[in-house]
């Protein structure tokens, strides 16, 4: 049986990536519909070897659609996801609009696929923040083995996490630096070309940013509420791919060799750790790949049962589009979509 799938935000970075991944993975869809705002109506987007005409979200009838992959921002999702879910279409949402709603499962299939059954309360499933997604893929097998007490993470996040305009700003600023032109700062708070900015999302009263808070709240919801986590989120002049320096304290001893063996057999993880020049993965190599890469696994001698490692993934794929499609595959493989239609 083929399914009808709608992609909302089909003209954006993540929306286009979703269409590519649906085609790459031969997703069992009889029909894929590209949706966006009215100003994008009529645009062409690629889906495998086909070209789809973008339709307007606000005039589309979802009553015969099985899955909606939503990637149009938080405000659009808040308005439309409940409406779409009420028509029996399951929404898999990439925004932060519903991640912390107790009636909406927050899912990374390699981490907590069983929690997906809770979608039937609202017919909405949330995708985590891109920096959290790759982190919990790496942490989950280690937590199962030795129980994580505390995590300290510093992120090195690419500009694509802030959208196409952010990518254009990095490109234009870089060109201006080389041509001695004016470096215009519009999307970011400071120049991003040849610089790093320790600020992603808005500041909160305690001095952390919303991006850092998301990593804490989402890790607790998906992995274990008892885990203590602190993060510093940093934007770097890279187009695609987020990297993270991760320090973990466990309840039980776990050696670098044991951690390496565990991660090598974990779903969604690829270990590249040769302890030699170039024997690790950078965002450049991870771009376009599905895996969460782990390198530089080593003991932390400053605490008992401590490990440090380096984690890299394509933020547009595992951090967003791929994870959303994998959630849809879980729904199909577990034959859960019929329940959504009955609930409506």
Short mmCIF file of C-alpha atoms in Angstrom, two decimals:
data_model
loop_
_atom_site.label_atom_id
_atom_site.label_comp_id
_atom_site.label_asym_id
_atom_site.label_seq_id
_atom_site.Cartn_x
_atom_site.Cartn_y
_atom_site.Cartn_z
CA UNK A 1 0.00 0.00 0.00
CA UNK A 2 1.31 3.43 -0.95
CA UNK A 3 0.76 6.51 1.19
CA UNK A 4 -0.01 10.12 0.45
CA UNK A 5 2.60 12.45 1.93
CA UNK A 6 2.59 16.24 2.15
CA UNK A 7 5.78 18.26 2.70
CA UNK A 8 5.09 21.70 4.18
CA UNK A 9 7.88 24.22 3.70
CA UNK A 10 8.99 22.44 0.55
CA UNK A 11 10.96 25.42 -0.78
CA UNK A 12 13.18 25.75 2.31
CA UNK A 13 16.51 24.08 3.09
CA UNK A 14 14.98 21.28 5.17
CA UNK A 15 11.90 20.88 2.97
CA UNK A 16 14.04 20.28 -0.11
CA UNK A 17 16.18 17.85 1.87
CA UNK A 18 13.05 15.95 2.94
CA UNK A 19 11.99 15.56 -0.69
CA UNK A 20 15.47 14.29 -1.62
CA UNK A 21 15.50 11.77 1.24
CA UNK A 22 11.98 10.48 0.49
CA UNK A 23 13.20 9.74 -3.05
CA UNK A 24 16.56 8.30 -1.95
CA UNK A 25 14.97 5.90 0.52
CA UNK A 26 12.19 4.88 -1.89
CA UNK A 27 9.60 5.87 0.68
CA UNK A 28 6.34 3.97 -0.04
CA UNK A 29 4.36 6.98 -1.23
CA UNK A 30 1.89 6.85 -4.08
CA UNK A 31 1.76 10.64 -4.06
CA UNK A 32 3.98 13.38 -2.62
CA UNK A 33 2.61 16.92 -2.44
CA UNK A 34 4.84 19.98 -2.02
CA UNK A 35 3.26 22.77 0.05
CA UNK A 36 4.39 26.24 1.10
CA UNK A 37 3.01 29.73 1.62
CA UNK A 38 1.06 31.45 -1.15
CA UNK A 39 4.09 33.48 -2.24
CA UNK A 40 5.82 30.21 -3.21
CA UNK A 41 2.78 28.75 -5.01
CA UNK A 42 3.67 27.52 -8.49
CA UNK A 43 7.40 27.17 -7.85
CA UNK A 44 9.12 23.99 -9.00
CA UNK A 45 10.87 21.65 -6.55
CA UNK A 46 12.67 18.39 -7.28
CA UNK A 47 11.50 15.01 -6.06
CA UNK A 48 13.76 12.28 -7.39
CA UNK A 49 13.50 12.46 -11.18
CA UNK A 50 10.21 14.37 -10.97
CA UNK A 51 9.38 18.05 -10.68
CA UNK A 52 6.59 19.02 -8.29
CA UNK A 53 4.60 22.24 -8.44
CA UNK A 54 4.30 23.87 -5.04
CA UNK A 55 0.74 24.27 -3.78
CA UNK A 56 -0.53 26.70 -1.14
CA UNK A 57 -0.80 25.35 2.39
CA UNK A 58 -3.83 27.42 3.34
CA UNK A 59 -6.07 25.96 0.60
CA UNK A 60 -4.97 22.32 0.83
CA UNK A 61 -7.30 19.60 2.10
CA UNK A 62 -5.45 17.08 4.30
CA UNK A 63 -8.36 14.69 4.79
CA UNK A 64 -6.96 12.12 2.33
CA UNK A 65 -3.29 12.64 3.32
CA UNK A 66 -1.58 10.14 5.61
CA UNK A 67 1.56 11.99 6.72
CA UNK A 68 2.51 15.66 6.80
CA UNK A 69 6.22 16.43 7.15
CA UNK A 70 6.13 19.97 8.53
CA UNK A 71 9.15 22.24 8.16
CA UNK A 72 7.78 25.76 7.97
CA UNK A 73 8.73 27.26 11.33
CA UNK A 74 7.17 27.37 14.77
CA UNK A 75 4.41 29.92 14.16
CA UNK A 76 3.13 28.12 11.07
CA UNK A 77 3.24 24.81 12.91
CA UNK A 78 1.33 26.18 15.92
CA UNK A 79 -1.43 27.35 13.60
CA UNK A 80 -1.60 24.43 11.20
CA UNK A 81 -0.39 21.22 12.90
CA UNK A 82 -3.46 20.83 15.18
CA UNK A 83 -5.78 21.51 12.22
CA UNK A 84 -3.98 18.97 10.06
CA UNK A 85 -3.92 16.37 12.86
CA UNK A 86 -7.67 16.78 13.41
CA UNK A 87 -8.20 15.62 9.82
CA UNK A 88 -6.50 12.30 10.56
CA UNK A 89 -3.17 13.19 8.99
CA UNK A 90 -0.15 12.58 11.25
CA UNK A 91 2.10 15.64 11.47
CA UNK A 92 5.84 15.15 11.97
CA UNK A 93 6.99 18.62 12.94
CA UNK A 94 10.53 19.97 12.66
CA UNK A 95 9.92 23.13 14.68
CA UNK A 96 10.09 23.63 18.44
CA UNK A 97 6.34 24.33 18.67
CA UNK A 98 5.31 21.00 20.25
CA UNK A 99 8.56 19.43 21.51
CA UNK A 100 7.81 20.09 25.17
CA UNK A 101 4.09 19.26 25.04
CA UNK A 102 3.54 16.18 27.25
CA UNK A 103 0.92 14.92 24.78
CA UNK A 104 3.33 15.03 21.83
CA UNK A 105 6.11 12.43 21.56
CA UNK A 106 9.59 13.77 20.82
CA UNK A 107 11.33 11.11 18.78
CA UNK A 108 14.74 10.04 17.52
CA UNK A 109 14.11 6.50 16.22
CA UNK A 110 17.50 5.15 17.34
CA UNK A 111 16.81 6.43 20.86
CA UNK A 112 13.12 6.16 21.79
CA UNK A 113 11.11 4.76 18.90
CA UNK A 114 8.68 3.02 21.28
CA UNK A 115 7.42 6.41 22.49
CA UNK A 116 5.95 7.08 19.05
CA UNK A 117 2.68 5.38 20.05
CA UNK A 118 1.76 8.49 22.02
CA UNK A 119 1.17 10.42 18.80
CA UNK A 120 -2.52 9.48 18.72
CA UNK A 121 -3.42 12.06 21.38
CA UNK A 122 -2.92 14.93 18.93
CA UNK A 123 -1.70 13.22 15.72
CA UNK A 124 1.51 15.23 16.10
CA UNK A 125 5.08 13.96 16.55
CA UNK A 126 7.95 16.35 17.24
CA UNK A 127 11.43 16.25 15.78
CA UNK A 128 14.15 17.43 18.19
CA UNK A 129 16.53 20.30 17.73
CA UNK A 130 19.31 19.48 15.26
CA UNK A 131 22.08 19.70 17.86
CA UNK A 132 20.16 17.44 20.26
CA UNK A 133 19.39 14.77 17.65
CA UNK A 134 22.99 13.82 16.93
CA UNK A 135 23.94 14.09 20.60
CA UNK A 136 21.34 11.61 21.86
CA UNK A 137 22.12 9.13 19.06
CA UNK A 138 25.66 8.95 20.46
CA UNK A 139 24.65 9.07 24.13
CA UNK A 140 21.89 6.44 24.09
CA UNK A 141 24.06 3.29 23.74
CA UNK A 142 26.54 4.63 26.30
CA UNK A 143 23.74 5.43 28.74
CA UNK A 144 22.37 1.90 28.35
CA UNK A 145 25.81 0.49 29.18
CA UNK A 146 27.00 2.66 32.08
CA UNK A 147 24.22 5.17 33.01
CA UNK A 148 25.04 8.81 32.32
CA UNK A 149 25.07 11.21 35.27
CA UNK A 150 26.25 14.44 33.64
CA UNK A 151 27.02 15.82 30.18
CA UNK A 152 28.97 18.96 29.27
CA UNK A 153 28.75 19.85 25.58
CA UNK A 154 30.07 22.67 23.41
CA UNK A 155 28.56 22.86 19.94
CA UNK A 156 30.10 24.09 16.69
CA UNK A 157 26.98 24.68 14.61
CA UNK A 158 26.89 25.45 10.89
CA UNK A 159 25.02 28.41 9.45
CA UNK A 160 22.52 26.21 7.59
CA UNK A 161 20.86 25.66 10.95
CA UNK A 162 19.72 29.27 10.71
CA UNK A 163 18.31 28.93 7.19
CA UNK A 164 19.16 29.89 3.62
CA UNK A 165 19.59 33.59 4.42
CA UNK A 166 22.26 32.67 6.96
CA UNK A 167 24.12 30.59 4.38
CA UNK A 168 23.94 33.50 1.95
CA UNK A 169 25.32 35.84 4.62
CA UNK A 170 28.35 33.63 5.24
CA UNK A 171 29.00 33.41 1.49
CA UNK A 172 28.60 37.15 0.91
CA UNK A 173 30.69 38.15 3.92
CA UNK A 174 33.48 35.77 2.93
CA UNK A 175 33.53 37.21 -0.58
CA UNK A 176 33.57 40.75 0.85
CA UNK A 177 36.56 39.94 3.06
CA UNK A 178 38.57 38.75 0.05
CA UNK A 179 37.54 41.68 -2.17
CA UNK A 180 37.90 44.34 0.57
CA UNK A 181 34.20 45.08 0.27
CA UNK A 182 31.68 46.01 2.93
CA UNK A 183 30.92 43.17 5.33
CA UNK A 184 27.18 43.41 6.01
CA UNK A 185 25.81 41.88 9.23
CA UNK A 186 22.08 41.13 8.94
CA UNK A 187 21.17 37.59 9.99
CA UNK A 188 23.70 37.18 12.80
CA UNK A 189 24.56 39.45 15.73
CA UNK A 190 28.19 39.73 14.64
CA UNK A 191 30.23 38.94 11.56
CA UNK A 192 30.23 35.18 10.93
CA UNK A 193 32.90 35.01 8.19
CA UNK A 194 36.25 33.96 9.74
CA UNK A 195 34.70 34.23 13.19
CA UNK A 196 32.72 32.22 15.76
CA UNK A 197 29.68 33.51 17.65
CA UNK A 198 28.81 32.07 21.10
CA UNK A 199 25.14 32.89 20.70
CA UNK A 200 22.34 30.85 19.08
CA UNK A 201 18.68 31.79 19.65
CA UNK A 202 17.51 34.26 22.31
CA UNK A 203 19.06 34.80 25.72
CA UNK A 204 17.18 33.61 28.80
CA UNK A 205 17.20 35.08 32.31
CA UNK A 206 19.80 32.62 33.61
CA UNK A 207 22.33 33.59 30.93
CA UNK A 208 21.84 30.51 28.77
CA UNK A 209 20.38 30.78 25.30
CA UNK A 210 17.21 29.07 24.14
CA UNK A 211 19.31 26.74 21.96
CA UNK A 212 21.25 25.58 25.01
CA UNK A 213 18.05 25.13 27.01
CA UNK A 214 16.56 23.03 24.20
CA UNK A 215 19.43 20.56 24.42
CA UNK A 216 18.85 20.15 28.15
CA UNK A 217 15.07 19.77 27.99
CA UNK A 218 15.04 17.49 24.93
CA UNK A 219 17.76 15.16 26.22
CA UNK A 220 15.85 14.74 29.46
CA UNK A 221 12.56 14.06 27.63
CA UNK A 222 13.98 11.53 25.18
CA UNK A 223 16.78 9.86 27.11
CA UNK A 224 16.46 10.23 30.89
CA UNK A 225 15.11 13.07 33.08
CA UNK A 226 17.83 12.36 35.66
CA UNK A 227 20.69 13.29 33.32
CA UNK A 228 22.31 16.63 34.15
CA UNK A 229 23.42 18.54 31.07
CA UNK A 230 24.98 21.92 30.38
CA UNK A 231 25.67 23.30 26.92
CA UNK A 232 27.41 26.17 25.17
CA UNK A 233 26.05 26.64 21.65
CA UNK A 234 28.37 28.32 19.14
CA UNK A 235 27.81 29.29 15.50
CA UNK A 236 30.82 28.68 13.24
CA UNK A 237 31.57 29.65 9.60
CA UNK A 238 30.67 26.25 8.13
CA UNK A 239 27.83 25.80 5.63
CA UNK A 240 26.56 22.32 6.59
CA UNK A 241 27.27 20.01 9.51
CA UNK A 242 27.18 20.46 13.27
CA UNK A 243 30.05 19.32 15.50
CA UNK A 244 30.06 18.84 19.27
CA UNK A 245 32.75 18.39 21.89
CA UNK A 246 31.10 16.14 24.47
CA UNK A 247 32.22 15.30 28.01
CA UNK A 248 30.28 12.60 29.89
CA UNK A 249 30.35 11.39 33.48
CA UNK A 250 28.95 7.91 34.10
CA UNK A 251 27.76 6.09 37.20
CA UNK A 252 29.86 3.04 36.33
CA UNK A 253 33.36 2.70 34.86
CA UNK A 254 33.55 2.58 31.07
CA UNK A 255 36.86 2.55 29.21
CA UNK A 256 37.47 4.25 25.85
CA UNK A 257 37.89 0.80 24.31
CA UNK A 258 34.56 -0.40 25.68
CA UNK A 259 32.81 2.81 24.60
CA UNK A 260 34.29 2.46 21.13
CA UNK A 261 33.02 -1.11 20.78
CA UNK A 262 29.55 -0.09 22.00
CA UNK A 263 29.33 2.84 19.58
CA UNK A 264 30.58 0.77 16.65
CA UNK A 265 27.57 -1.54 17.03
CA UNK A 266 25.03 1.23 17.76
CA UNK A 267 22.35 2.12 15.18
CA UNK A 268 22.98 5.35 13.32
CA UNK A 269 26.55 5.76 14.64
CA UNK A 270 29.78 5.55 12.67
CA UNK A 271 33.05 5.57 14.62
CA UNK A 272 36.09 7.07 12.89
CA UNK A 273 38.84 7.30 15.48
CA UNK A 274 42.35 6.45 14.29
CA UNK A 275 44.39 8.70 16.64
CA UNK A 276 46.50 9.96 13.77
CA UNK A 277 46.55 12.96 11.46
CA UNK A 278 43.15 13.10 9.79
CA UNK A 279 41.84 10.09 11.70
CA UNK A 280 38.60 11.84 12.66
CA UNK A 281 35.53 13.30 10.96
CA UNK A 282 34.85 16.99 10.32
CA UNK A 283 31.60 18.66 9.17
CA UNK A 284 32.92 18.77 5.61
CA UNK A 285 33.03 14.96 5.41
CA UNK A 286 29.70 14.52 7.21
CA UNK A 287 27.75 16.76 4.82
CA UNK A 288 25.35 14.67 2.74
CA UNK A 289 25.76 11.61 4.99
CA UNK A 290 23.15 9.97 7.21
CA UNK A 291 25.34 8.79 10.09
CA UNK A 292 26.23 10.47 13.34
CA UNK A 293 30.03 10.28 13.42
CA UNK A 294 32.02 9.86 16.64
CA UNK A 295 35.78 10.48 16.91
CA UNK A 296 38.41 11.34 19.55
CA UNK A 297 37.05 8.92 22.18
CA UNK A 298 39.23 9.22 25.27
CA UNK A 299 39.19 9.07 29.06
CA UNK A 300 38.70 12.18 31.16
CA UNK A 301 41.16 11.85 34.02
CA UNK A 302 39.70 14.81 35.94
CA UNK A 303 36.62 12.86 37.10
CA UNK A 304 35.73 9.28 37.94
CA UNK A 305 34.11 7.36 35.07
CA UNK A 306 34.58 10.18 32.59
CA UNK A 307 34.85 10.13 28.79
CA UNK A 308 35.24 12.81 26.13
CA UNK A 309 34.44 12.49 22.43
CA UNK A 310 33.84 14.48 19.24
CA UNK A 311 30.47 14.11 17.46
CA UNK A 312 29.61 15.33 13.94
CA UNK A 313 26.50 15.05 11.77
CA UNK A 314 24.76 16.71 8.82
CA UNK A 315 22.27 18.98 10.59
CA UNK A 316 19.93 19.17 7.60
CA UNK A 317 19.71 15.38 7.45
CA UNK A 318 19.90 13.62 10.82
CA UNK A 319 19.24 16.90 12.58
CA UNK A 320 16.02 17.47 10.66
CA UNK A 321 14.93 15.90 7.36
CA UNK A 322 16.28 12.36 7.74
CA UNK A 323 15.00 12.03 11.29
CA UNK A 324 11.52 13.14 10.19
CA UNK A 325 11.44 10.57 7.38
CA UNK A 326 12.72 7.87 9.75
CA UNK A 327 9.84 8.67 12.13
CA UNK A 328 7.42 8.26 9.22
CA UNK A 329 9.01 4.89 8.46
CA UNK A 330 8.48 3.83 12.08
CA UNK A 331 4.76 4.68 11.75
CA UNK A 332 4.49 2.57 8.63
CA UNK A 333 6.57 -0.36 9.87
CA UNK A 334 4.53 -0.54 13.09
CA UNK A 335 1.24 -0.16 11.17
CA UNK A 336 0.18 2.84 13.25
CA UNK A 337 -1.26 5.08 10.54
CA UNK A 338 -4.71 3.44 10.52
CA UNK A 339 -5.08 4.44 14.17
CA UNK A 340 -4.66 8.06 13.18
CA UNK A 341 -7.55 7.86 10.70
CA UNK A 342 -9.76 6.16 13.27
CA UNK A 343 -8.93 8.80 15.87
CA UNK A 344 -9.97 11.55 13.48
#
